[in-house]
Coordinates of C-alpha atoms in Angstrom, one line a residue:
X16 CA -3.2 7.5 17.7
X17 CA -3.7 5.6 14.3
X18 CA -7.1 4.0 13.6
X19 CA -7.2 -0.1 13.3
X20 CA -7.6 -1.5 10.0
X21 CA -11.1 -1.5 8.7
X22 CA -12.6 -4.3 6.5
X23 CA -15.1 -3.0 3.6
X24 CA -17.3 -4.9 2.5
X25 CA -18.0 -3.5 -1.2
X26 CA -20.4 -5.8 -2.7
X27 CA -22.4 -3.4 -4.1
X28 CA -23.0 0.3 -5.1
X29 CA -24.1 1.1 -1.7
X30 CA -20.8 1.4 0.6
X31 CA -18.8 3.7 1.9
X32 CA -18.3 6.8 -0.4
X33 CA -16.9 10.3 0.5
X34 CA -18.7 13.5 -1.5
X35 CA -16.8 16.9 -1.4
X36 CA -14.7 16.3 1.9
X37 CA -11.7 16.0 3.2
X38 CA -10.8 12.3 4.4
X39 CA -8.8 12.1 7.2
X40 CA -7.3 9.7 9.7
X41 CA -4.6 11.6 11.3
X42 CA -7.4 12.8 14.4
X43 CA -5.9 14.2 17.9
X44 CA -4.3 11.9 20.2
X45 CA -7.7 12.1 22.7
X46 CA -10.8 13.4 20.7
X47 CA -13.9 13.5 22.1
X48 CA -15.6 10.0 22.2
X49 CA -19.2 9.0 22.0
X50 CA -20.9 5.5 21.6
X51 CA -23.9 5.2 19.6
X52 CA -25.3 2.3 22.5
X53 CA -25.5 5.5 24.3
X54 CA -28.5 7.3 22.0
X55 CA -30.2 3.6 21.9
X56 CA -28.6 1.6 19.0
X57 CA -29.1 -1.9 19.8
X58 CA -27.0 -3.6 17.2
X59 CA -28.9 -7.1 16.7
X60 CA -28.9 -6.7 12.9
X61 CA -32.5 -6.3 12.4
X62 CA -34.1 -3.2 13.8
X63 CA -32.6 0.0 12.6
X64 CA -30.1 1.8 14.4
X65 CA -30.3 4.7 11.6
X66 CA -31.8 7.3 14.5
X67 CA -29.1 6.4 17.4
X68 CA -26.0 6.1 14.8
X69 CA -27.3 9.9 13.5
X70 CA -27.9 11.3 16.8
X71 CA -24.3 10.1 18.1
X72 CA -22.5 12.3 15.2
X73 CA -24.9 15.1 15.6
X74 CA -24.2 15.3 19.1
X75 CA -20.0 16.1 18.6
X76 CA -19.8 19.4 19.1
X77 CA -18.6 22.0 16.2
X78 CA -15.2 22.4 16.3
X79 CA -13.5 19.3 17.9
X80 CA -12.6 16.2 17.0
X81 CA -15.0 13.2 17.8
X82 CA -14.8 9.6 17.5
X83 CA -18.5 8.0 17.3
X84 CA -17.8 4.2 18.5
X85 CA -19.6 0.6 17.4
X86 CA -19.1 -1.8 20.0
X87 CA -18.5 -4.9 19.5
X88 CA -20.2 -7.2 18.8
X89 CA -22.9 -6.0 16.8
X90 CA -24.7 -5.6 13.7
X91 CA -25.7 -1.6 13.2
X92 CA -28.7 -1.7 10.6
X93 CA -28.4 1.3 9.1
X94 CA -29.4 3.9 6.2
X95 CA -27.5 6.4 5.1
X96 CA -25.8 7.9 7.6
X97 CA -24.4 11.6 7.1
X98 CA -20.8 12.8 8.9
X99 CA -19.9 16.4 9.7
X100 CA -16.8 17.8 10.2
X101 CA -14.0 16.5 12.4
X102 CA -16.4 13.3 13.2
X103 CA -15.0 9.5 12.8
X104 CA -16.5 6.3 12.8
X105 CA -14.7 4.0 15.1
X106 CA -16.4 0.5 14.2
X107 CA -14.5 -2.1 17.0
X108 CA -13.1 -5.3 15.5
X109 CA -16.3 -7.7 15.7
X110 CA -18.7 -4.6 15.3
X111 CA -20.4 -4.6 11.4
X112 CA -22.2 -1.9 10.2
X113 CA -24.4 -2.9 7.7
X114 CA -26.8 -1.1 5.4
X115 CA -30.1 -1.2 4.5
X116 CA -31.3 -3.3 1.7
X117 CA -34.2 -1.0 0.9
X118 CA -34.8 1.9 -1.6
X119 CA -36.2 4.2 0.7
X120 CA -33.1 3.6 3.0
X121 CA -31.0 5.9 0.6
X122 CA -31.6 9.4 -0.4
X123 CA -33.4 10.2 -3.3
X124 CA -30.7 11.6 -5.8
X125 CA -28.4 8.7 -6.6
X126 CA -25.3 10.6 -6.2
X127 CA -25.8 9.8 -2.2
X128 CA -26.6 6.3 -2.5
X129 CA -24.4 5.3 0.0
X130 CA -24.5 3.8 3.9
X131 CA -22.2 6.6 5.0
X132 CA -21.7 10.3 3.1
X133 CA -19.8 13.4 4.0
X134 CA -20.5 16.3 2.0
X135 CA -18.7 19.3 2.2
X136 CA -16.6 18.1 5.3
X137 CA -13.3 18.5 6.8
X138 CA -10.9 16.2 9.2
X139 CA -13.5 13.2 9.0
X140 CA -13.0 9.4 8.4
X141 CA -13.8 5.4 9.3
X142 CA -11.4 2.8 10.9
X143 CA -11.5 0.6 14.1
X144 CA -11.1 -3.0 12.5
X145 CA -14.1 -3.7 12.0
X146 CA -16.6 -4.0 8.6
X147 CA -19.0 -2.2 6.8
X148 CA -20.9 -4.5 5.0
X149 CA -23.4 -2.9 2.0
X150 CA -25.0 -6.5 1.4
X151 CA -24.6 -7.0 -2.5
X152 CA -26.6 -10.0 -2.6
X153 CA -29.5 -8.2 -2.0
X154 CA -29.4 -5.9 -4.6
X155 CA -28.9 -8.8 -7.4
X156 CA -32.0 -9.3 -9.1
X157 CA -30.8 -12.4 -11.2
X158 CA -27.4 -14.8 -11.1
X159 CA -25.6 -15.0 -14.3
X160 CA -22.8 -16.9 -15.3
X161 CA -21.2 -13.8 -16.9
X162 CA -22.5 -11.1 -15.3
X163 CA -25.1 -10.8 -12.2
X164 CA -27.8 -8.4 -13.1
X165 CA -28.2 -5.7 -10.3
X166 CA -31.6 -4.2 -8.8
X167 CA -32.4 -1.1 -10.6
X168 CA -34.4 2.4 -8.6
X169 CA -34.5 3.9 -12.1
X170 CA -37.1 4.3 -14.6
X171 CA -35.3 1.9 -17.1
X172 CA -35.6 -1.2 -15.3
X173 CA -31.9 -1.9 -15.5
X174 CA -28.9 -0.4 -13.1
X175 CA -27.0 1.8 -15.4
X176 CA -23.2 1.7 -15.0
X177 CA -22.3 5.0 -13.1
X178 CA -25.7 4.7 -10.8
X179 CA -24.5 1.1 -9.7
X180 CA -21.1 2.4 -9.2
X181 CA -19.3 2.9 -5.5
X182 CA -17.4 6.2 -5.7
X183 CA -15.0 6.2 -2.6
X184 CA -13.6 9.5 -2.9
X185 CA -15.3 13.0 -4.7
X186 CA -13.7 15.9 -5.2
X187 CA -11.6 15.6 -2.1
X188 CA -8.3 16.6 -1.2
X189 CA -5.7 15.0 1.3
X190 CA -7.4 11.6 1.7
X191 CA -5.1 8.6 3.4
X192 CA -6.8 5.1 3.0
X193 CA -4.5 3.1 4.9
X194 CA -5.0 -0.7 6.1
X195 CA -8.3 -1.4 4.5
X196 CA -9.6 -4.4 3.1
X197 CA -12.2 -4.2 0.1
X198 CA -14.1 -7.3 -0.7
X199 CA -16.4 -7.1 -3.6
X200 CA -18.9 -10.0 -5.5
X201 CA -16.4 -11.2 -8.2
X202 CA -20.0 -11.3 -10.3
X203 CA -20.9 -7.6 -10.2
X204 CA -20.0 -4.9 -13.5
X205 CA -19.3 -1.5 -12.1
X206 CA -18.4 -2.8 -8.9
X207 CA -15.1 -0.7 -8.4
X208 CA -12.7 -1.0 -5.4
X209 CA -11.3 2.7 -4.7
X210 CA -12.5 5.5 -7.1
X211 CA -10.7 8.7 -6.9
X212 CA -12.8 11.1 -8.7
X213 CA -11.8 15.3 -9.0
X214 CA -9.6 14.4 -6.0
X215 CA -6.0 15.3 -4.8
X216 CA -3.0 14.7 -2.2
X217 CA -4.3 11.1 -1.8
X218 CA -2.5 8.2 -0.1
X219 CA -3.4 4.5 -0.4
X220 CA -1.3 1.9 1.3
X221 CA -1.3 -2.1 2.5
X222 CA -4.8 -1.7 1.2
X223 CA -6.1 -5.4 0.2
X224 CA -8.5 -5.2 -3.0
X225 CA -10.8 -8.4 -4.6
X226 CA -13.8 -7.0 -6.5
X227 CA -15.4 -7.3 -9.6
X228 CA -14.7 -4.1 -11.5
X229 CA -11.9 -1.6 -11.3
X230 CA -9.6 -2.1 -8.4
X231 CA -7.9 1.4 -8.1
X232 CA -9.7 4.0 -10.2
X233 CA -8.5 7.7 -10.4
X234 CA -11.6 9.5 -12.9
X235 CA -11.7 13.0 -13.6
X236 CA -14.9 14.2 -14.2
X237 CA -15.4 17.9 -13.5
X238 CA -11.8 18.3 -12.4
X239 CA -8.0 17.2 -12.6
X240 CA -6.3 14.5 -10.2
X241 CA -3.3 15.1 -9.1
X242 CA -0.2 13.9 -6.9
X243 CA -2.0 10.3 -6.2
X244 CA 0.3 7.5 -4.2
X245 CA -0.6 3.8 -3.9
X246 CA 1.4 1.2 -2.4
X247 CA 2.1 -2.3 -0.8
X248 CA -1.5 -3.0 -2.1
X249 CA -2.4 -6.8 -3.2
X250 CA -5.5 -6.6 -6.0
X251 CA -7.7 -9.2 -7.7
X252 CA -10.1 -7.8 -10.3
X253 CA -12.3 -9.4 -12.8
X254 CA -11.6 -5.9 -14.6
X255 CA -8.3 -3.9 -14.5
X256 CA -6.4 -3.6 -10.9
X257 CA -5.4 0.1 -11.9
X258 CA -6.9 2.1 -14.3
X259 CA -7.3 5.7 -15.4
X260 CA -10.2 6.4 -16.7
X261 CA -12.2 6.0 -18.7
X262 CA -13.8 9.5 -17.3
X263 CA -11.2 11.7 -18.5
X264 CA -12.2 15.1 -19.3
X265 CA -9.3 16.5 -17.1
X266 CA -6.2 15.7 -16.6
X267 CA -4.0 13.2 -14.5
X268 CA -0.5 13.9 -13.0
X269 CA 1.8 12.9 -10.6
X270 CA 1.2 9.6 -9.6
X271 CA 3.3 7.0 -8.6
X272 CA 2.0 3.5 -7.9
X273 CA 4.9 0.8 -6.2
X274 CA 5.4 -2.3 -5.1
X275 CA 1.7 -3.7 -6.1
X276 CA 0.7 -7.4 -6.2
X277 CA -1.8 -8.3 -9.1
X278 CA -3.4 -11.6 -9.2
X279 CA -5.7 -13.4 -11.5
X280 CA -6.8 -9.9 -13.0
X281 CA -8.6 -9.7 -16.7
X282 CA -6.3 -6.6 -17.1
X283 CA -3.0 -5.2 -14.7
X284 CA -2.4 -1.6 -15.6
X285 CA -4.6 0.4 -17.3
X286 CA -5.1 3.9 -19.2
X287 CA -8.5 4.4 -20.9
X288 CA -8.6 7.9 -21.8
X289 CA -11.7 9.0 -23.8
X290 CA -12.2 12.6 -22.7
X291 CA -9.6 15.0 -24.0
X292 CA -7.9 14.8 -20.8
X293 CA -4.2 14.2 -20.6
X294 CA -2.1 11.5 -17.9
X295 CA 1.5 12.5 -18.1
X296 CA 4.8 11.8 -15.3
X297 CA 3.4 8.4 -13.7
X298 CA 5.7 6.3 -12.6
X299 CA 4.6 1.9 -12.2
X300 CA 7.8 0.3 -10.3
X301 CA 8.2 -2.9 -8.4
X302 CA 5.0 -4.6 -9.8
X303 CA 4.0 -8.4 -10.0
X304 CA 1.4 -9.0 -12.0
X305 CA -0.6 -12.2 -13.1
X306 CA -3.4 -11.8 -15.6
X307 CA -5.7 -14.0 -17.2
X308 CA -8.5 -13.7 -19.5
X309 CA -12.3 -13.8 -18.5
X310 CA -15.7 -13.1 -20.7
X311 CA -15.2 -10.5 -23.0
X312 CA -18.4 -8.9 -21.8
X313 CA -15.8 -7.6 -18.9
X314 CA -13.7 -4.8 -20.3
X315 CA -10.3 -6.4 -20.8
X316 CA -8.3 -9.5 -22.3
X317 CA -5.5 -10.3 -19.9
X318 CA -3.2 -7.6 -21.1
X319 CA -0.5 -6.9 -17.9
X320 CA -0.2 -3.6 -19.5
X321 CA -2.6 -1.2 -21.7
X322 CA -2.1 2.2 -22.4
X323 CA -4.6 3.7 -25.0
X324 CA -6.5 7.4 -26.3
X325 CA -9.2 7.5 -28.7
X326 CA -12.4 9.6 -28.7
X327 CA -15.2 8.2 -26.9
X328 CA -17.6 9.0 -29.8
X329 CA -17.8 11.3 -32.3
X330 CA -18.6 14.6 -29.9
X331 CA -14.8 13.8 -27.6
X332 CA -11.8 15.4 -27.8
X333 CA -8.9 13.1 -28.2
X334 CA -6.2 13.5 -24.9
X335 CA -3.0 12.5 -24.6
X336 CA -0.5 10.1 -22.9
X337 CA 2.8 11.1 -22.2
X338 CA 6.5 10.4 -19.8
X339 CA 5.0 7.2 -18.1
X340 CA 7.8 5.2 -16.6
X341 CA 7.4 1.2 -16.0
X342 CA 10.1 0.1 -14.1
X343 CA 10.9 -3.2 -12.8
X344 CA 7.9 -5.2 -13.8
X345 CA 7.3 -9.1 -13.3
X346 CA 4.4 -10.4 -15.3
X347 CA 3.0 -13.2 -16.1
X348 CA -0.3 -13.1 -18.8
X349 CA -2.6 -14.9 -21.5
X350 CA -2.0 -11.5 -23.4
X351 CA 0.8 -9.5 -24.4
X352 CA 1.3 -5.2 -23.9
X353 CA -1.0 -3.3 -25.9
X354 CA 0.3 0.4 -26.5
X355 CA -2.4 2.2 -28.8
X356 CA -2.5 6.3 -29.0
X357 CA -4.4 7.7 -31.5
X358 CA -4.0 9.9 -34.6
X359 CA -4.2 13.3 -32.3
X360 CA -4.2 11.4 -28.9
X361 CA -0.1 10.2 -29.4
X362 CA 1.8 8.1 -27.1
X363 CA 4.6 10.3 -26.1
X364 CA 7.6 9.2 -24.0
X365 CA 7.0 5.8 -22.8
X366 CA 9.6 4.1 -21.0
X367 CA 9.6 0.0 -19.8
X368 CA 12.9 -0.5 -17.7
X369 CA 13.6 -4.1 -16.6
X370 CA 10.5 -5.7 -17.5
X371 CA 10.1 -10.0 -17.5
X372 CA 7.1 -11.1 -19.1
X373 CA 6.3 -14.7 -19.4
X374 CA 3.2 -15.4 -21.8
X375 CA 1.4 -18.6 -21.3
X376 CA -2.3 -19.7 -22.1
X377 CA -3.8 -21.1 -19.5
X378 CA -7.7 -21.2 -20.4
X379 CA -9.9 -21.7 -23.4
X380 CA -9.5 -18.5 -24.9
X381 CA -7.7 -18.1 -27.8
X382 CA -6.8 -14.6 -27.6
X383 CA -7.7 -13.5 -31.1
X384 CA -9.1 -10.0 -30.3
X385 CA -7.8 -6.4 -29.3
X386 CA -9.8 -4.4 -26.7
X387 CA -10.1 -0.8 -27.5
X388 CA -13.2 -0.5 -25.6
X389 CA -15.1 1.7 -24.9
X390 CA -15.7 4.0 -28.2
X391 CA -12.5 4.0 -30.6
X392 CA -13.5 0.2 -32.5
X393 CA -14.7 -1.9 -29.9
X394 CA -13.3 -6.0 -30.2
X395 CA -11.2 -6.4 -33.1
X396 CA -10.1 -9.7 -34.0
X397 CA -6.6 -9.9 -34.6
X398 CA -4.3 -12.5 -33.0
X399 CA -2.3 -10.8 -30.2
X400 CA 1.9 -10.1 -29.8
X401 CA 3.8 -9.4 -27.2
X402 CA 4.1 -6.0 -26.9
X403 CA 1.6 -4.3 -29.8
X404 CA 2.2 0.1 -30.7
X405 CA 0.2 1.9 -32.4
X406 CA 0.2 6.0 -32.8
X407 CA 3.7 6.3 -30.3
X408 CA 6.5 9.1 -30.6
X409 CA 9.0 8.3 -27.8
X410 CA 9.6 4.7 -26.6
X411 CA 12.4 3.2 -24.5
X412 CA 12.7 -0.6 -23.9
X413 CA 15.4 -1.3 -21.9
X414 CA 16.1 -4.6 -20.3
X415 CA 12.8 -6.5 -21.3
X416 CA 12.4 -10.3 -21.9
X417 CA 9.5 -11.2 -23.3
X418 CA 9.8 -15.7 -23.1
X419 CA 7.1 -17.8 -24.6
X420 CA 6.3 -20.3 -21.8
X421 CA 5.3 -24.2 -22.6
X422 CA 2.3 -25.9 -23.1
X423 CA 1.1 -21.9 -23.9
X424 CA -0.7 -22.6 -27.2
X425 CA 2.3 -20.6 -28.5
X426 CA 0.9 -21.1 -32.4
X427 CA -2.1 -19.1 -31.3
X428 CA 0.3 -15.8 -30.9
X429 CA 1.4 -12.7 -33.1
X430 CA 5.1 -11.7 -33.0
X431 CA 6.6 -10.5 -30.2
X432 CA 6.7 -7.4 -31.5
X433 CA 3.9 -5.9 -33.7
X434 CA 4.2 -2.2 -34.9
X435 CA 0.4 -1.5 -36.6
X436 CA 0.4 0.5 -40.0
X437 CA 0.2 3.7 -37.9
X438 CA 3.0 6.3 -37.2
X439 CA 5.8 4.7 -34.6
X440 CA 8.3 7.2 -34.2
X441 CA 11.6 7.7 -31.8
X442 CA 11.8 4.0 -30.5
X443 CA 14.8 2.7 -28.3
X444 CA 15.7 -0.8 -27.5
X445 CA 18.3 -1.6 -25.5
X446 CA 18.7 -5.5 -24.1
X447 CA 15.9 -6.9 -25.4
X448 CA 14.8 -10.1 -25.1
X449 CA 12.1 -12.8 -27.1
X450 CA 12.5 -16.3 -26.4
X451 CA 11.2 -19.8 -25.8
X452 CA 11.0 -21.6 -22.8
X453 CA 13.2 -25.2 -24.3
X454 CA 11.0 -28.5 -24.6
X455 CA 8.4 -30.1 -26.6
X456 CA 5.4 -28.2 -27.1
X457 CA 1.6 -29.5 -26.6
X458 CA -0.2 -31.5 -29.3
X459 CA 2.7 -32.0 -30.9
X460 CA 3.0 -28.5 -32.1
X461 CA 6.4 -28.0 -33.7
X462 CA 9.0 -26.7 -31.5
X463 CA 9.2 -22.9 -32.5
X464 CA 12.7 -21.9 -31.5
X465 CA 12.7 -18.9 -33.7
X466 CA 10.8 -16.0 -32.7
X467 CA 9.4 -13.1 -35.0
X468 CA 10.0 -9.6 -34.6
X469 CA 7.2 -7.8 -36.0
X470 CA 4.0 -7.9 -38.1
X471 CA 4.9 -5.0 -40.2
X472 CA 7.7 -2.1 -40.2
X473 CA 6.4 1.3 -40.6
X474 CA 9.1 3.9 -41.5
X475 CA 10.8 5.1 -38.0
X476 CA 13.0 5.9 -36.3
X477 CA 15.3 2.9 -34.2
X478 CA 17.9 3.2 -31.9
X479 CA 18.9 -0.6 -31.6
X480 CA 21.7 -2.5 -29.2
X481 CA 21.5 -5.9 -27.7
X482 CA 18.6 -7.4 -29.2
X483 CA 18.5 -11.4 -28.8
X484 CA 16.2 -13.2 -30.8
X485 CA 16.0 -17.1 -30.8
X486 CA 16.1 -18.7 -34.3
X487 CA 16.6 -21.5 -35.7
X488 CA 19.2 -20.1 -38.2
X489 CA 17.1 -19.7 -41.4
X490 CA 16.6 -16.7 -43.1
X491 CA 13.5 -16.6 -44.7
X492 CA 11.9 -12.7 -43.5
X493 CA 8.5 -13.2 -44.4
X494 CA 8.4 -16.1 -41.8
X495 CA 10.7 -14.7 -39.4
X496 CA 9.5 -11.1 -39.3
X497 CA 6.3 -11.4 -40.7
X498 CA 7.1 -8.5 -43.3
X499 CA 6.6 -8.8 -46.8
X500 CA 9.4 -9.0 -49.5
X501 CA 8.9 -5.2 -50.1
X502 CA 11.3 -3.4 -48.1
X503 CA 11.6 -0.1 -49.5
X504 CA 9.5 1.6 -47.1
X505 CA 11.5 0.9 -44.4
X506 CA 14.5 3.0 -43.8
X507 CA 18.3 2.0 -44.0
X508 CA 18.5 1.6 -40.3
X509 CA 15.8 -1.0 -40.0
X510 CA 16.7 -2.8 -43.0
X511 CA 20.1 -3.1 -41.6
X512 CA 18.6 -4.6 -38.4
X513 CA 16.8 -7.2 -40.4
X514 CA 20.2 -8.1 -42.6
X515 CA 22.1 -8.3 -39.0
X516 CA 19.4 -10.6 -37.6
X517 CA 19.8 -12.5 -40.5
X518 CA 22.9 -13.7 -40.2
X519 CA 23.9 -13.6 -36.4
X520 CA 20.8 -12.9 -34.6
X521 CA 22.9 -10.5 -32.5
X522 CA 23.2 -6.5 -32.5

C-alpha cells in the first residue's frame, strides 16, 4: 500500500537527509505498526518528543518491516532522530514533525546535521501526508536583501556552503521520492531541494520544488551517479532547477529528466562540471521553462540552458560533456543558451530537437555578463546571444526558433548566434529559426527586423538547410553578422552561407 504524499519543509540545512541507505517506499502490504503516543510523545510543539520518537523505531523488531506513526494533530519536537532498517516514518496529514532549533539538538560531526538520518540502512523511508518542518528562520542570523546570512556551529563564524547544505540522498541506491513537496526560504544560499550525491537507481516523480538554491542536484563526490529519472515535477529556484554538479569528480550517466515545469528560475538546466568527472547520454524532453535573472551573488543569469567544463582551480582535472539530447523544449528567458566546454573538457555531441525560445527582458538587468562560475573566469562582461558555443565538437540544431519578443530591450542583446574565438567543430542546423516579434519597439528603439547570425566565424565545419533569418534586405556583413570584412579564415562552406543570406535570406 503506497505512502500519502509528504510535505517537506526545507528551509534550512537541517531536514530530512538519507546517509548510506537504501530509500524505500514500496513496504509490505501490513507491516508492523507502532505509534510514538504510545512511548509518551506528546506532540504540543514545545517539549521534546526526541526520547518517545527514538524508542518507537528502536522497538521494530530486526527483520520486519515497521511503520512508526505521528498522529495527527501534532507537533513532534524533535532532534535528530536515527532509522534502522526496514523502519518508516508515517507522519498523518495534520501531524508536523519539527526539529530542534538548537546546536546541541544535532550530532556533533556536521555530516548528520539533520532531523532524521539513516546510516547504513535498508528498506526505510518517510511519507503519510504530512510535514517535516526544519524551521529555517531560526537558523538566520541576519535578513538581507540579497542573501540571508545563516547561523554558523563552526569556528569561522560564518556557515560555509557544504556545512549549510541539505543533502537528501548519500551514497544510496534504489531511492523513489514520489509525491513530495519541498518548500525552501527563497532567501537562503546553499539551500538545495533534492541532492543526489554517490547515489543510483533513483526515481523522482510529481515532486513539487520552491527553494532557494539548486532544485534537483545529482553531485558526485566519492562516487559515480548513475541511471537517475525525474518527472512531472514543477520547480522554482532562485538558483538552477537542475543541475549537475558542480561536485564532479565522478561521472554522470543515464539520466533522463521529462515533462518538467520551471518557473521564475535564475537558471533552467544546468551542467557545472569542475571535477574531471564526465556527464554523457542524458536526455531533457518535454520541458517548459521560464527564467529570469536575480542578483548576481546567486550563481546564474537566466540562462534556460547552460552546459559548461572548466577546472575548478588550478589543482582540477578538466571532465567532459558529451550525447546530451534536448528535445522538445519551450522556453521563455532574460538570457539566451550558453554552451561553453573547455580546451580539454569539449562539448561533444549535443543535440537541441524542437526547441522555442522566446527572449524578453523583463527586469532591470541588462544582461551584459557571462556566468562561468565557479573557477574557470568568474563574471565576464560581455552582452549575451541567443544561443552562445564555445569549445563544442558535435552539435545538432534541429527545429529551433529562437524570436526576439517586444518591449525586450532587444538593443541590449548579442546575435542570435555567437560562436567564441574557440574551436567549434561538426555543427548541424537544420530549420532554424531567429526572428522578431512584429511592432514598434520601447523608447522608440528602431524596429530591428534584421537579425544577426553570429559575433565571429571560427573555421568549422557546417552542415546548413533551412535557416530563416529576418532582414531587412541590406547587405552590409559587418552589421548583419557581426564579422569583420576579413573572411579568409572562414571556410568556403561558411562563406557561401553568408553570400546566400545575402541575397535571399533562405538556404
Amino acid at each position: 500500500m503506497a505512502m500519502a504524499p509528504l510535505l517537506f519543509l526545507f528551509q534550512i540545512l537541517f531536514s530530512f537527509p538519507v546517509v548510506q541507505s537504501l530509500f524505500a517506499t514500496s513496504l509490505s502490504p501490513n507491516p508492523l505498526t507502532v505509534s510514538v503516543t504510545d512511548f509518551g510523545a506528546v506532540g504540543d510543539g514545545v517539549r521534546y518528543d526526541t526520547g518517545a520518537i527514538q524508542a518507537a523505531i528502536n522497538s521494530c523488531p530486526e527483520g520486519h518491516r515497521c511503520r512508526v506513526k505521528f498522529p495527527a494533530p501534532g507537533r513532534y519536537l524533535t532532534a535528530t532522530v536515527f532509522l534502522k532498517s526496514g523502519v518508516a516514518l508515517d507522519v498523518a496529514a495534520g501531524a508536523t514533525v519539527v526539529g530542534g532549533a538548537r546546536q546541541e539538538d544535532y550530532p556533533a560531526d556536521p555530516a548528520r546535521w539533520y532531523v532524521v538520518v539513516a546510516e547504513n540502512a535498508t528498506e526505510v523511508g518517510v511519507g503519510g501526508g504530512g510535514v517535516v518542518d526544519g524551521q529555517a528562520e531560526k537558523f538566520v542570523v541576519r535578513k538581507d536583501p540579497r542573501k540571508n546570512v545563516m547561523v554558523s556551529w563552526n569556528k569561522t563564524g560564518a556557515c560555509l556552503g557544504d556545512e549549510c547544505r541539505p543533502r537528501l540522498i548519500v551514497r544510496s541506491n534504489n531511492i523513489s521520492i514520489n509525491d513530495v513537496s519541498i518548500y525552501g526560504d527563497f532567501n537562503i544560499p546553499n539551500n538545495d531541494g533534492i541532492d543526489i550525491e554517490d547515489s543510483n537507481n533513483t526515481v523522482i516523480t510529481r515532486c513539487h520544488i520552491d527553494t532557494g538554491d539548486d532544485a534537483i542536484c545529482p553531485k558526485s563526490s566519492t562516487g559515480p551517479v548513475y541511471n537517475l529519472t525525474a518527472t512531472n515535477c514543477w520547480i522554482r529556484t532562485k538558483s538552477c532547477a537542475i543541475k549537475l554538479g558542480s561536485a564532479s569528480w565522478f561521472d554522470f550517466k543515464h539520466f533522463v529528466f521529462d515533462n518538467i515545469t520551471i518557473v521564475d528560475s535564475h537558471r533552467g538546466l544546468g551542467f557545472q562540471i569542475r571535477d574531471g568527472g564526465n556527464a554523457s547520454d542524458i536526455v531533457f524532453s518535454n520541458m517548459n521553462i521560464s527564467t529570469r535573472y536575480y542578483d548576481p551573488s546567486w550563481w546564474g543569469r537566466a540562462e534556460p540552458i547552460y552546459v559548461t567544463t572548466c577546472p575548478r582551480d588550478s589543482t582540477s582535472k578538466e571532465g567532459s560533456i558529451s550525447n546530451i539530447l534536448f528535445i522538445n523544449i519551450s522556453a521563455n528567458s532574460e538570457n539566451g543558451i550558453f554552451l561553453s566546454g573547455s580546451e580539454k573538457g569539449l562539448l561533444r555531441n549535443l543535440r537541441f530537437i524542437n526547441v522555442d525560445l522566446t527572449y524578453k527582458r523583463i527586469t532591470n538587468d541588462t544582461g551584459e555578463l557571462f556566468d562561468y562560475r565557479p573557477g574557470c573566469q568568474d563574471l565576464v562582461k560581455h552582452r549575451t546571444a541567443g544561443m552562445m558555443m564555445e569549445n563544442i565538437e558535435g552539435l545538432e540544431v534541429k527545429n529551433v526558433k529562437m524570436t526576439w519578443s517586444k518591449n525586450g530591450h532587444v538593443n541590449q542583446w548579442n546575435n542570435p548566434l555567437e560562436f567564441r574565438p574557440s574551436t567549434v567543430n561538426n555543427i548541424s542546423f537544420l530549420n532554424f529559426h531567429s526572428g522578431l516579434v512584429k511592432g514598434k519597439w520601447e523608447n522608440g528603439h528602431k524596429q530591428r527586423e534584421e537579425q544577426l547570425l553570429c559575433a565571429s566565424l571560427p573555421s568549422m565545419t557546417f552542415s546548413i538547410q533551412n535557416i530563416v533569418i529576418e532582414s531587412s534586405g541590406k547587405c552590409d556583413l559587418v552589421a548583419l553578422f557581426g564579422v569583420s570584412n576579413k573572411l579568409a579564415t572562414l571556410n568556403q562552406c561558411v562563406t557561401l552561407l553568408l553570400h546566400l543570406l545575402c541575397l535571399q535570406h533562405r538556404i
